[in-house]
PDB file of C-alpha atoms in Angstrom:
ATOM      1  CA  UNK A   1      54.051 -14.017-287.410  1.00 61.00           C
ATOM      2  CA  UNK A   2      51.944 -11.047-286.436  1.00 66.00           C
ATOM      3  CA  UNK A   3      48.485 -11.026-285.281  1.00 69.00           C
ATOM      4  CA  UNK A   4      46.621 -10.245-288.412  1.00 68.00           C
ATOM      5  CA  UNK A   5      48.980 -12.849-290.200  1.00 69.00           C
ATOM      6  CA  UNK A   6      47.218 -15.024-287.968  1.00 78.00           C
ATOM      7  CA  UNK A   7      43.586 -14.173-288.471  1.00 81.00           C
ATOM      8  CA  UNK A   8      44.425 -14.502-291.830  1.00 79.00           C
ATOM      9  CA  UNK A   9      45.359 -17.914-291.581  1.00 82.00           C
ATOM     10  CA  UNK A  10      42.264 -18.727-289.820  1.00 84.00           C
ATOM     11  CA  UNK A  11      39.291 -16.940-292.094  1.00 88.00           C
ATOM     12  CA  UNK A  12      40.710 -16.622-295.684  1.00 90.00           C
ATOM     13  CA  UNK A  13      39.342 -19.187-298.288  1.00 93.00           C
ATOM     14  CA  UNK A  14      37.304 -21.379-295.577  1.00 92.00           C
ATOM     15  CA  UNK A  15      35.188 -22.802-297.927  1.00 94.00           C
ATOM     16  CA  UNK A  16      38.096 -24.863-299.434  1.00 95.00           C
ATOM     17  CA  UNK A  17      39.864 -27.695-298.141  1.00 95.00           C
ATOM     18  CA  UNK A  18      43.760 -27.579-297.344  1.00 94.00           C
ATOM     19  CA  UNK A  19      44.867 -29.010-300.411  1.00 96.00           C
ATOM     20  CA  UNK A  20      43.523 -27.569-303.918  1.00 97.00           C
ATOM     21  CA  UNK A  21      43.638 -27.970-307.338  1.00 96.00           C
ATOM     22  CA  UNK A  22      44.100 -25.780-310.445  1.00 96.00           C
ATOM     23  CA  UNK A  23      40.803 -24.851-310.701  1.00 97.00           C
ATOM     24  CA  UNK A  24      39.941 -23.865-307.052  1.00 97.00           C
ATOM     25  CA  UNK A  25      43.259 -21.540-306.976  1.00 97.00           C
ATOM     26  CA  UNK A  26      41.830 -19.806-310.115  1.00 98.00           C
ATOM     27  CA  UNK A  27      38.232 -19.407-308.017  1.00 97.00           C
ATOM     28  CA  UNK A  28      40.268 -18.247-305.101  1.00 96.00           C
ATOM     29  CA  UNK A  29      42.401 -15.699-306.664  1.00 96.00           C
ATOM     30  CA  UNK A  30      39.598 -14.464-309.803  1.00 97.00           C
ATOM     31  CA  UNK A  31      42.590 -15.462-312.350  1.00 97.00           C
ATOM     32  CA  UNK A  32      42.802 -17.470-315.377  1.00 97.00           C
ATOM     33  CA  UNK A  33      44.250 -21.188-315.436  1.00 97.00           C
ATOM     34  CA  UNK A  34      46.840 -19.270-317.966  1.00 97.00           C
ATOM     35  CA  UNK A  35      47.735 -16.891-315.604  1.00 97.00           C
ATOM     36  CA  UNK A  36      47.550 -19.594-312.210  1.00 97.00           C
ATOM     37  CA  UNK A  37      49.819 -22.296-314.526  1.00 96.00           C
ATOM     38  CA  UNK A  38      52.415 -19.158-314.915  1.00 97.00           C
ATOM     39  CA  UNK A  39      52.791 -18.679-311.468  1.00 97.00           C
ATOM     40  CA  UNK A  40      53.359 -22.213-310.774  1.00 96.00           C
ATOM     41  CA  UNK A  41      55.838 -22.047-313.480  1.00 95.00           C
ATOM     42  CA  UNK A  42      57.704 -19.209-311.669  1.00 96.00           C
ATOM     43  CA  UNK A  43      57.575 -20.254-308.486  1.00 95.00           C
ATOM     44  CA  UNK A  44      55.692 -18.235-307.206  1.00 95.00           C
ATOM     45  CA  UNK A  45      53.192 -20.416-306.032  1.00 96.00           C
ATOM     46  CA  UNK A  46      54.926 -24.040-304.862  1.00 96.00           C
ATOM     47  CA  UNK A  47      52.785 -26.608-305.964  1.00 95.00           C
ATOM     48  CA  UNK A  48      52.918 -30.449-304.572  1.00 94.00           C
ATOM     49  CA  UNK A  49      54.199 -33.292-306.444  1.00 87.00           C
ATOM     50  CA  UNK A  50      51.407 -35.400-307.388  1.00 86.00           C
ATOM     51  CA  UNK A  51      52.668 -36.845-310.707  1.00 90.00           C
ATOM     52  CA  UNK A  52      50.781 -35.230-313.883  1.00 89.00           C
ATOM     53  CA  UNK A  53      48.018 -33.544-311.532  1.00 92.00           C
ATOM     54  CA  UNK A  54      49.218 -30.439-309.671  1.00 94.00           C
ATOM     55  CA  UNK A  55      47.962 -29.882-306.377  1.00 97.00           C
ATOM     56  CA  UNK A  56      48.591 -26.835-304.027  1.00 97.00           C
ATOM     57  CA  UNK A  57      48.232 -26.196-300.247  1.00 95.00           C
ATOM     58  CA  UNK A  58      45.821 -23.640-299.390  1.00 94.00           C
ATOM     59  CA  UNK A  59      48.588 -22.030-296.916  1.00 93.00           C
ATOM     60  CA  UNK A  60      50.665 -21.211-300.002  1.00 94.00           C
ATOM     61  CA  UNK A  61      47.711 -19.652-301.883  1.00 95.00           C
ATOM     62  CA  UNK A  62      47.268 -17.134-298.575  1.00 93.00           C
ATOM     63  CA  UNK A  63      50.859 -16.942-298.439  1.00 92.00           C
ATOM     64  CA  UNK A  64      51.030 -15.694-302.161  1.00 94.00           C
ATOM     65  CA  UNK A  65      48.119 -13.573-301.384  1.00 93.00           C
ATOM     66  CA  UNK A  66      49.577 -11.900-298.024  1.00 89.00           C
ATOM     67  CA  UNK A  67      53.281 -11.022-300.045  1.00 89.00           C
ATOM     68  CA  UNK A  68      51.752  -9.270-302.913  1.00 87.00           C
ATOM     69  CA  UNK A  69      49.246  -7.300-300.526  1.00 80.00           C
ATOM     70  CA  UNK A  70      52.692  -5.829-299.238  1.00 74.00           C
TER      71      UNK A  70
END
């Protein structure tokens, strides 16, 4: 992992905790719930088992942010 993989890591999406929701990866990203609920569905973002309720790590939301920047 390079430097500005790093700093990434550190100052993107501070405001929210490690673990979010639905709703806060549709804040995060400026998408719909549609769209966020797709790329669950694809894999693209890994969500974590929670039963019904779908929760996400804030690593994989930067992580899905840092690939498609590429």
């Amino acid at each position: 992992m390079n430097n500005s993989s790093k700093n990434a890591y550190r100052t993107m999406f501070k405001q929210y905790p490690d673990v979010v929701d639905v709703k806060q990866v549709c804040e995060m990203l400026n998408l719909s719930r549609t769209k966020v609920y797709e790329l669950i569905k694809n894999g693209e973002i890994k969500r974590i088992p929670c039963g019904r309720i779908i929760k996400i790590a804030k690593v994989t939301v930067i992580d899905f942010v840092l690939q498609s920047a590429q």
